[in-house]
Short mmCIF file of N, CA, C and O in Angstrom, two decimals:
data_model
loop_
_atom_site.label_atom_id
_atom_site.label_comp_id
_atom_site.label_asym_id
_atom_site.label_seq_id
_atom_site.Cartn_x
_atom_site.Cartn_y
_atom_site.Cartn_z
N UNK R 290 0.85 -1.18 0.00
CA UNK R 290 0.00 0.00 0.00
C UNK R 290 0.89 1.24 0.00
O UNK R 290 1.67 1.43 0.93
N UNK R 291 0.77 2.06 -1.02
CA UNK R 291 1.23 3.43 -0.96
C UNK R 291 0.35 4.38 -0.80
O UNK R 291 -0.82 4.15 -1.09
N UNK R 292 0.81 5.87 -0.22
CA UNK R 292 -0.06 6.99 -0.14
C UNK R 292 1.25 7.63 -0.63
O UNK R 292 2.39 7.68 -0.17
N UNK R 293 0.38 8.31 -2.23
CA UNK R 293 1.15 9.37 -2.67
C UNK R 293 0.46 11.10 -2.57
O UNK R 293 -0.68 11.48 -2.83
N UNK R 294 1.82 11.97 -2.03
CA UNK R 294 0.87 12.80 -2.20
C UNK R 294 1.67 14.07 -2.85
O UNK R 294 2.90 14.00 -2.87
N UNK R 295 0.98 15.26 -3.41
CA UNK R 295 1.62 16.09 -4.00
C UNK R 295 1.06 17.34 -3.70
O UNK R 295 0.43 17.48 -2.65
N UNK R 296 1.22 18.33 -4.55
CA UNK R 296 0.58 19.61 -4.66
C UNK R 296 1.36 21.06 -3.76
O UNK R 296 0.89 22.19 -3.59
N UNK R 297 2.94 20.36 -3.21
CA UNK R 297 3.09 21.45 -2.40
C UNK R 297 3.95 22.39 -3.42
O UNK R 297 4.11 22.22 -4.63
N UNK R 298 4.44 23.36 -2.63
CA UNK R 298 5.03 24.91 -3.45
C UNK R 298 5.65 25.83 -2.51
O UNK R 298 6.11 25.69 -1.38
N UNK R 299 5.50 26.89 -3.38
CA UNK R 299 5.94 28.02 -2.74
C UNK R 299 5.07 29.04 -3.04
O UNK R 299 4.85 29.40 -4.19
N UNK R 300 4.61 29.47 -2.17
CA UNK R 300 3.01 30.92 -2.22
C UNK R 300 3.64 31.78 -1.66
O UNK R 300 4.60 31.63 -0.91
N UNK R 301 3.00 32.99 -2.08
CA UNK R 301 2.84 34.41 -0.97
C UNK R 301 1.87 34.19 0.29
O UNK R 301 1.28 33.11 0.30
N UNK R 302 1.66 34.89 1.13
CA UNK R 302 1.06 35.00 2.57
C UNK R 302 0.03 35.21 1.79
O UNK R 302 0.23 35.91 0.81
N UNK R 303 -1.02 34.78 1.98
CA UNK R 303 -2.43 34.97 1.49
C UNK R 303 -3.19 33.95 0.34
O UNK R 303 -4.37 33.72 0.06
N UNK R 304 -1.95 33.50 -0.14
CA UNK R 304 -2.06 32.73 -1.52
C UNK R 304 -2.67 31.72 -1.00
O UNK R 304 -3.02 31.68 0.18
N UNK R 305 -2.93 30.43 -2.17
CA UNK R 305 -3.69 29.32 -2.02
C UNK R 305 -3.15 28.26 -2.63
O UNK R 305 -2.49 28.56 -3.62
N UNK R 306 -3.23 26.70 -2.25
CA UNK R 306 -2.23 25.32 -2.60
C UNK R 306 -3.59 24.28 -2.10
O UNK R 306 -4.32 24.30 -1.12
N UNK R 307 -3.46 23.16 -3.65
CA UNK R 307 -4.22 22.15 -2.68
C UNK R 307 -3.26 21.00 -3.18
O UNK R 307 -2.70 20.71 -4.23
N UNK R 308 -3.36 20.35 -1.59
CA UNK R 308 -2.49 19.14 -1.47
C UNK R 308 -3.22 18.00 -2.20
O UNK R 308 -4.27 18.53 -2.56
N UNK R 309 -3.22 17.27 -2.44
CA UNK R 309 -3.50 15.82 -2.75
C UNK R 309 -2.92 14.47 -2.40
O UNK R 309 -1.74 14.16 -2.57
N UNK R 310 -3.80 13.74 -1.93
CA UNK R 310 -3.00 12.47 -1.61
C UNK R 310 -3.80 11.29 -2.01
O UNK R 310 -5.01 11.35 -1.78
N UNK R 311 -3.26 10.08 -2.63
CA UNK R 311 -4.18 8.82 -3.06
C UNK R 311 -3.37 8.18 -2.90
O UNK R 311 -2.16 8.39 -2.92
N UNK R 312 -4.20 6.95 -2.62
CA UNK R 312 -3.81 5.29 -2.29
C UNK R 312 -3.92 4.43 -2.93
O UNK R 312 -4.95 4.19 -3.57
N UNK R 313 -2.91 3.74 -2.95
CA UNK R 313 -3.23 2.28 -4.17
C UNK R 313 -1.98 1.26 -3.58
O UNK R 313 -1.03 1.42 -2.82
N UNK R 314 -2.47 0.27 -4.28
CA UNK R 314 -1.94 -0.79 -3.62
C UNK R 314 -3.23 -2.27 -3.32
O UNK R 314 -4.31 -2.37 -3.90
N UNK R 315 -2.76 -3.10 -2.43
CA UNK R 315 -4.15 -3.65 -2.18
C UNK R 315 -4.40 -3.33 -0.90
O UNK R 315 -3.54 -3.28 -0.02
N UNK R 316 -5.70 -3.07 -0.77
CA UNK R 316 -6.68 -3.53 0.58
C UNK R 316 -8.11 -3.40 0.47
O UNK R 316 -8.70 -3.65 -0.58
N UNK R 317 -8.73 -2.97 1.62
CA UNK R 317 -10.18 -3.42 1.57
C UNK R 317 -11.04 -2.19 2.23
O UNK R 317 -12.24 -2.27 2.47
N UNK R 318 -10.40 -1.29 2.43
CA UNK R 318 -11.21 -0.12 3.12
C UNK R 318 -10.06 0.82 3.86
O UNK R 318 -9.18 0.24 4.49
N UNK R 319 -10.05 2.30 3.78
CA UNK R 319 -9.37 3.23 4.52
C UNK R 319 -10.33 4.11 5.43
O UNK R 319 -11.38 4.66 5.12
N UNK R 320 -9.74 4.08 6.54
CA UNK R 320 -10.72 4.98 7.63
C UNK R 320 -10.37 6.00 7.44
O UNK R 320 -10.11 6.44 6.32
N UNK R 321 -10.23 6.83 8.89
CA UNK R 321 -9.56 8.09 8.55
C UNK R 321 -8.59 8.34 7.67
O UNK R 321 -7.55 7.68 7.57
N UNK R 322 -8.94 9.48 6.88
CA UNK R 322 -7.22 10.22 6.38
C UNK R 322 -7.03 11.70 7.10
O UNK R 322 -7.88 12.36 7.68
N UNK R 323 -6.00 11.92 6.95
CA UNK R 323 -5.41 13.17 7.37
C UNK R 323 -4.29 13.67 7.05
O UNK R 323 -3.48 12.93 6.50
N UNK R 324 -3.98 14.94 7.28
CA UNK R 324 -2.93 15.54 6.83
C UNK R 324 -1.84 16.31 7.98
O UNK R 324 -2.12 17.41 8.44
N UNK R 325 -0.76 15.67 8.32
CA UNK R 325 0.08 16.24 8.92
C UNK R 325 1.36 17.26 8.53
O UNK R 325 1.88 17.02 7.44
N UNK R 326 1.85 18.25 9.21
CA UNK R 326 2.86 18.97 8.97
C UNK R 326 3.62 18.89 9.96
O UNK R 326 3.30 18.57 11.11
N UNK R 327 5.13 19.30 9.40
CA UNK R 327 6.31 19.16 10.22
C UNK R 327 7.08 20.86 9.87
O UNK R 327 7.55 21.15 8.77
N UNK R 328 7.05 21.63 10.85
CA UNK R 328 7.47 22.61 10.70
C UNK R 328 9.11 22.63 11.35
O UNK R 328 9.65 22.11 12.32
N UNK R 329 9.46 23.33 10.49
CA UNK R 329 11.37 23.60 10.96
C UNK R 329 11.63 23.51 12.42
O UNK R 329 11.18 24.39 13.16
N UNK R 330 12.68 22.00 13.15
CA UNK R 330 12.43 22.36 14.57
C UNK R 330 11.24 22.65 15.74
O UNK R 330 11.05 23.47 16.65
N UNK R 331 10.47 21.32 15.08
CA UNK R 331 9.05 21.44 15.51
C UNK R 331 8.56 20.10 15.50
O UNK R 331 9.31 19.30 14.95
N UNK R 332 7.15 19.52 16.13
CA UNK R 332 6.80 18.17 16.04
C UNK R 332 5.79 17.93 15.41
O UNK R 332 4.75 18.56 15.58
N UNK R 333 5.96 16.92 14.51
CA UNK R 333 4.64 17.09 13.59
C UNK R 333 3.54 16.98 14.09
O UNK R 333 3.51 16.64 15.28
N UNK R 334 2.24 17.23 13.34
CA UNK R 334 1.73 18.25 14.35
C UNK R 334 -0.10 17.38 13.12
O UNK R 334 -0.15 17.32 11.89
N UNK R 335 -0.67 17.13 13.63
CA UNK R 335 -2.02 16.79 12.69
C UNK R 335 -2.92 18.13 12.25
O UNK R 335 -3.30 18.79 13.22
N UNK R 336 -3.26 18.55 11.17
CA UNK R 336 -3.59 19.45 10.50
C UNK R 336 -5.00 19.84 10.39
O UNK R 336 -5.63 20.86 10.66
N UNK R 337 -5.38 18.30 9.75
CA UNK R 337 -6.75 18.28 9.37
C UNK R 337 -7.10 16.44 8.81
O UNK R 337 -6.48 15.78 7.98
N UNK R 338 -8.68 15.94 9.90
CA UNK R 338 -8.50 14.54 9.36
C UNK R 338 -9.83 14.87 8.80
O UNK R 338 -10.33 16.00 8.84
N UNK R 339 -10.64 13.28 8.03
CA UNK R 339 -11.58 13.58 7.72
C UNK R 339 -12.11 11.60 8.05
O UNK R 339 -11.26 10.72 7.89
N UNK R 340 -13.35 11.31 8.43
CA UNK R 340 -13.49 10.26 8.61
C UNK R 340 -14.44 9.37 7.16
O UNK R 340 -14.42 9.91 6.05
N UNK R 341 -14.84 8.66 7.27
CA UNK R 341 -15.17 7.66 5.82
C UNK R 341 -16.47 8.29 5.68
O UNK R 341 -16.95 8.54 4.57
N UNK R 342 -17.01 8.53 6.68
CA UNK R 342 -18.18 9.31 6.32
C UNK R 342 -18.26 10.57 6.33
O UNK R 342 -19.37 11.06 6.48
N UNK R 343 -17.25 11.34 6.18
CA UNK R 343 -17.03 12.69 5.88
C UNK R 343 -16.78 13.85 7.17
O UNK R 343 -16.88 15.06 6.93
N UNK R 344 -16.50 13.39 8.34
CA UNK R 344 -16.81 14.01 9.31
C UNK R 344 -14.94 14.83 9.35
O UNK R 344 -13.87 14.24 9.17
N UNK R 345 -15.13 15.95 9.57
CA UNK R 345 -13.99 16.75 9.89
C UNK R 345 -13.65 17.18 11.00
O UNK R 345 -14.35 17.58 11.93
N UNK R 346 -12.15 17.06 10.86
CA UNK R 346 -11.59 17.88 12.30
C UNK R 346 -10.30 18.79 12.01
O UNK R 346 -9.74 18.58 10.94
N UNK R 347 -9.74 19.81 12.86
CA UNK R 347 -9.22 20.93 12.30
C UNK R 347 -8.52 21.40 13.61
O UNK R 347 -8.96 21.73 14.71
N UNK R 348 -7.12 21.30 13.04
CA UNK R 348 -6.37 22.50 14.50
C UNK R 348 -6.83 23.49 14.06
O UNK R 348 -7.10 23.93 12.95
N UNK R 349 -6.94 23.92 15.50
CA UNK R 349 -7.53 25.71 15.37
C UNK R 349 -7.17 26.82 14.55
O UNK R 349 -7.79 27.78 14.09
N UNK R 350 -5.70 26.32 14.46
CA UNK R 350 -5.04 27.39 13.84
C UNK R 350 -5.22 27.43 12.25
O UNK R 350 -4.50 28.27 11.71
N UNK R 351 -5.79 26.89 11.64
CA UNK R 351 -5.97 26.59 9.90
C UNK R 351 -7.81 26.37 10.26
O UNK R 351 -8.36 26.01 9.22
N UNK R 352 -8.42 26.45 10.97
CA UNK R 352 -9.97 26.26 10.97
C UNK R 352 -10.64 27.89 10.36
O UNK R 352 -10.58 28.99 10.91
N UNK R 353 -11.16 27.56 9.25
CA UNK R 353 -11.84 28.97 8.34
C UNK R 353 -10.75 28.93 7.12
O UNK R 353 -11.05 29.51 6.07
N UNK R 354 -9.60 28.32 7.22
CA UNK R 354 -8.73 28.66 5.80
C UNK R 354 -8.52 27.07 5.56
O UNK R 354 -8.17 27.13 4.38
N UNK R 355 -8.51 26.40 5.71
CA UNK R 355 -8.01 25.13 5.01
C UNK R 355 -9.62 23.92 5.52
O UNK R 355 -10.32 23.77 6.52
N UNK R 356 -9.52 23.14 3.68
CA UNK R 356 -10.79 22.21 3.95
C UNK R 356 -10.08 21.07 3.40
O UNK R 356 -9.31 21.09 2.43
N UNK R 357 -10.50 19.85 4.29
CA UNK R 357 -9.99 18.38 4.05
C UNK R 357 -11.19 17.89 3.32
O UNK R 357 -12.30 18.00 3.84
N UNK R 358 -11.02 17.38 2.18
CA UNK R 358 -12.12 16.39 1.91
C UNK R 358 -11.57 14.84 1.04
O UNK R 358 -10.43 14.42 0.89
N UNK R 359 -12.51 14.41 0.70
CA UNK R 359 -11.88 13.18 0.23
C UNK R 359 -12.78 12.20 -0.60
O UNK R 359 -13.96 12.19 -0.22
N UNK R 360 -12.52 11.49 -1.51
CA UNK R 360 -13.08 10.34 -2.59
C UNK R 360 -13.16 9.50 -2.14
O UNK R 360 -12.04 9.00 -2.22
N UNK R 361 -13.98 8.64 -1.44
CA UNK R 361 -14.13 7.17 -1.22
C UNK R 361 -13.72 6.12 -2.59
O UNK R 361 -12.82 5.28 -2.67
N UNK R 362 -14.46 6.44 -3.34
CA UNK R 362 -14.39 5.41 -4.61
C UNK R 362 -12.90 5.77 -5.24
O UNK R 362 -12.56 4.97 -6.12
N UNK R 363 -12.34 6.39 -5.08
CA UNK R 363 -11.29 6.87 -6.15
C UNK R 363 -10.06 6.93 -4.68
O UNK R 363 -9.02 7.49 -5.02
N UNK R 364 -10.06 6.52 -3.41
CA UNK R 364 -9.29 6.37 -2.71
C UNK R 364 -8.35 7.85 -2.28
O UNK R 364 -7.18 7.94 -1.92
N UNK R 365 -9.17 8.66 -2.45
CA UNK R 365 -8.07 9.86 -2.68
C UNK R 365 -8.60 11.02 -1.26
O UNK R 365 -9.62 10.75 -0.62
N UNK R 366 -8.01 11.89 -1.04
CA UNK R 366 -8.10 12.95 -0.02
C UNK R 366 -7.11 14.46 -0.93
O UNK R 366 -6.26 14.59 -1.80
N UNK R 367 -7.96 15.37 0.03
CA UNK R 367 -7.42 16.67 -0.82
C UNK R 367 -7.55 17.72 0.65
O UNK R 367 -8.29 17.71 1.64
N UNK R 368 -6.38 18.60 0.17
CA UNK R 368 -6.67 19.55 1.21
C UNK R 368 -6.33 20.73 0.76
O UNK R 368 -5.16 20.89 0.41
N UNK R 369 -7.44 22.03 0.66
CA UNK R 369 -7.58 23.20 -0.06
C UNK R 369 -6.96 23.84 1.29
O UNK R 369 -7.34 23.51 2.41
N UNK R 370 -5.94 24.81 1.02
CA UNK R 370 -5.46 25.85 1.82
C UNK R 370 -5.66 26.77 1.37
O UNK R 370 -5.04 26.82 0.31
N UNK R 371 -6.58 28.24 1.66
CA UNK R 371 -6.37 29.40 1.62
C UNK R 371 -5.92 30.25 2.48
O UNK R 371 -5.74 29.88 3.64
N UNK R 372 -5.54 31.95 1.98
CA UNK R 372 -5.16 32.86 2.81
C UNK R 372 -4.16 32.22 3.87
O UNK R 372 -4.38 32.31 5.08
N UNK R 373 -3.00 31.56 3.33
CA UNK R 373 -1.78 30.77 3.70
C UNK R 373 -0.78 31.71 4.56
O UNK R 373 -0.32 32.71 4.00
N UNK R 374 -0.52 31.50 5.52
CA UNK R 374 0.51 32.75 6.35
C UNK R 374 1.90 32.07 6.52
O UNK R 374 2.06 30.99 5.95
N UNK R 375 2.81 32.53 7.16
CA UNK R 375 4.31 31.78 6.80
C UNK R 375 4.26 31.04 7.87
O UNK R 375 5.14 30.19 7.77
N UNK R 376 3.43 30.88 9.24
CA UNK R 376 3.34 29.75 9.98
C UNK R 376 2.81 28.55 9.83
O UNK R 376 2.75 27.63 10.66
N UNK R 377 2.25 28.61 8.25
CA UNK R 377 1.52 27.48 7.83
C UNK R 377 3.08 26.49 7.46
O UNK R 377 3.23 25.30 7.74
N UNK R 378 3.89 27.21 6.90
CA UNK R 378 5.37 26.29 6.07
C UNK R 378 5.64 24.87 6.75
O UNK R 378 5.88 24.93 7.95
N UNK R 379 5.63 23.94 6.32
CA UNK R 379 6.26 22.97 6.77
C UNK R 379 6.10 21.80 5.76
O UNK R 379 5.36 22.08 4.82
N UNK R 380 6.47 20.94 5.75
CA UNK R 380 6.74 19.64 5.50
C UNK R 380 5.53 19.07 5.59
O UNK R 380 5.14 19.30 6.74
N UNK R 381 4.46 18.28 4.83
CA UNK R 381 2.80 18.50 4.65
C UNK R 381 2.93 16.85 4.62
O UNK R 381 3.81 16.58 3.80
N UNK R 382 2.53 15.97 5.06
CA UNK R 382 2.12 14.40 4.98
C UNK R 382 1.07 14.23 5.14
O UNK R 382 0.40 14.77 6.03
N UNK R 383 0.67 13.45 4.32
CA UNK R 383 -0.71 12.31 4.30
C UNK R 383 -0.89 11.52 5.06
O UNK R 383 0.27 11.15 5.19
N UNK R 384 -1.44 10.90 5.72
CA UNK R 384 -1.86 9.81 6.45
C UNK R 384 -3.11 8.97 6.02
O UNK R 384 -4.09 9.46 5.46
N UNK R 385 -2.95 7.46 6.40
CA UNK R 385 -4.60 7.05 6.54
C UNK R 385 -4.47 5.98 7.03
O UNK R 385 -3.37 5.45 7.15
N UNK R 386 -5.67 5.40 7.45
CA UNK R 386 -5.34 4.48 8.31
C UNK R 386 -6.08 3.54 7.52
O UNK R 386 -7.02 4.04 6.89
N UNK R 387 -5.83 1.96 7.34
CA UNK R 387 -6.05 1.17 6.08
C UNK R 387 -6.05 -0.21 6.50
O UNK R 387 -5.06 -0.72 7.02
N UNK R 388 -7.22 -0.88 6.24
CA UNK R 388 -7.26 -2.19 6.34
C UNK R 388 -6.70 -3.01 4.85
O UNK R 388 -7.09 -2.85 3.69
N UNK R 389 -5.77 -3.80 5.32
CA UNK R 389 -5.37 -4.34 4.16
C UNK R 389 -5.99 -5.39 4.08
O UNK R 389 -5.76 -5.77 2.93
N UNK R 390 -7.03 -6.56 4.83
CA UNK R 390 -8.21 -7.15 4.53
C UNK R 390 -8.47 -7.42 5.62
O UNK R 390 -8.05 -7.02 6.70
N UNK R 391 -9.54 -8.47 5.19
CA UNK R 391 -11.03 -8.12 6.35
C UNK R 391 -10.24 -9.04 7.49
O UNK R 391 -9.50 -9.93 7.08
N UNK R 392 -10.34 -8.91 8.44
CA UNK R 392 -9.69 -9.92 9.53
C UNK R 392 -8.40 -9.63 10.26
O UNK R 392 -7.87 -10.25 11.18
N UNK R 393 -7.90 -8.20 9.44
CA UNK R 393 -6.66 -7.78 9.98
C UNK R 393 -6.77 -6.55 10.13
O UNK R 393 -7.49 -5.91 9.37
N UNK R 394 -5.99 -5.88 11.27
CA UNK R 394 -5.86 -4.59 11.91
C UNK R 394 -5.60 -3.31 11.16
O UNK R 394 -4.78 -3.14 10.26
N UNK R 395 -6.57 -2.34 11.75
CA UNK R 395 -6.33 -1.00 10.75
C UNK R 395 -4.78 -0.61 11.06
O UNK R 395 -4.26 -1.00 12.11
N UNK R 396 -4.09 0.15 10.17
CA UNK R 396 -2.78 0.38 10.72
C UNK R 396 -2.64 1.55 9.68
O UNK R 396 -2.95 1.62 8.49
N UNK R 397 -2.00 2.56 10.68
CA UNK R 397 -1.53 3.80 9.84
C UNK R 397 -0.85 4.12 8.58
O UNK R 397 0.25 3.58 8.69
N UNK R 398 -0.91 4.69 7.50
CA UNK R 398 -0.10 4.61 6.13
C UNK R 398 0.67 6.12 6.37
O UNK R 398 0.13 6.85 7.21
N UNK R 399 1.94 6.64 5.65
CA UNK R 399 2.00 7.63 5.48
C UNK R 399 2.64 8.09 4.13
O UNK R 399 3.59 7.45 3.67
N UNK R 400 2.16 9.15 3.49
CA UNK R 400 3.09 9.79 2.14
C UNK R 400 4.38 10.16 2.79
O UNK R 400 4.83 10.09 3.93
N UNK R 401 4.95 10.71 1.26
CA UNK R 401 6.57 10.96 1.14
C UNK R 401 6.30 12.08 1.80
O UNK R 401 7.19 12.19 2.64
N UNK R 402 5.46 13.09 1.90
CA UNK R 402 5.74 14.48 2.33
C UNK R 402 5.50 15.68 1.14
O UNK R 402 5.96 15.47 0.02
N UNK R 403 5.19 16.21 1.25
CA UNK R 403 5.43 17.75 0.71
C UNK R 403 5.54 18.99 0.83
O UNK R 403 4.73 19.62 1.51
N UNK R 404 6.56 19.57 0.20
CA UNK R 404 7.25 20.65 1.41
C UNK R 404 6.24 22.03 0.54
O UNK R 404 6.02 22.03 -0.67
N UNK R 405 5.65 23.34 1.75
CA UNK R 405 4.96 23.63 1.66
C UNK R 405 5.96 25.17 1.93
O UNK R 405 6.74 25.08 2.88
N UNK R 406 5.98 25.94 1.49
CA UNK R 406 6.68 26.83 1.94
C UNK R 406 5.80 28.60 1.58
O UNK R 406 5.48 28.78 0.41
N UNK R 407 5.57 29.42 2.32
CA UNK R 407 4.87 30.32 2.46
C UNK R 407 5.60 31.54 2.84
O UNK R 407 6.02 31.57 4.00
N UNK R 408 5.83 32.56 2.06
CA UNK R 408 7.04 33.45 1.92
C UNK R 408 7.00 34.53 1.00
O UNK R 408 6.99 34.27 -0.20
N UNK R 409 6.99 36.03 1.48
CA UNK R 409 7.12 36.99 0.41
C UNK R 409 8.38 36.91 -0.81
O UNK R 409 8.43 37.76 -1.70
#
């Protein structure tokens, strides 16, 4: 099972980036996904998850500018960032948590990362 994900850059303070992340590989169902960041000298830190039935959650600090959503059928998750400030910068990962079949334990996946950088 892989989670690939992409979409990061370099914006101005205000600007806008959407991440993307999809899964492939085999299994049989993904629960939560989410999106973590790792900021310079910092601990990564969970961003924004979203559950199979669509339910969201949001550090405070990105709640009103950034929306998690996600494709069941097409295995995929997306995360729209607007009005981006330079405390958003960091190192952006995917997560999900993934049954690889029926009878065996959900267990966390993660992407390569994408570096997100926010800067006049």
């Amino acid at each position: 099972v892989q989670l690939q994900a992409s979409g990061g850059g370099l914006v101005q303070p205000g600007g806008s980036l959407r991440l993307s992340c999809a899964a492939s590989g085999s299994f049989v169902r993904i629960n939560d996904m989410g999106w973590y960041r790792q900021a310079p000298g910092k601990q990564r830190e969970l961003v924004a998850s979203i559950s199979r039935g669509g339910s969201t959650n949001y550090v405070d600090s990105v709640k009103g500018r950034f929306t998690i959503s996600r494709d069941n059928a097409e295995n995929t998750a997306s995360l729209q960032m607007n009005n981006l400030k330079p405390e958003d910068t960091g190192v952006y990962y995917c997560n999900a948590e993934i049954r690889v079949a029926w009878g065996r334990d959900v267990t966390p996946r993660w992407g390569q990362g994408t570096l997100v950088t926010v800067s006049s």
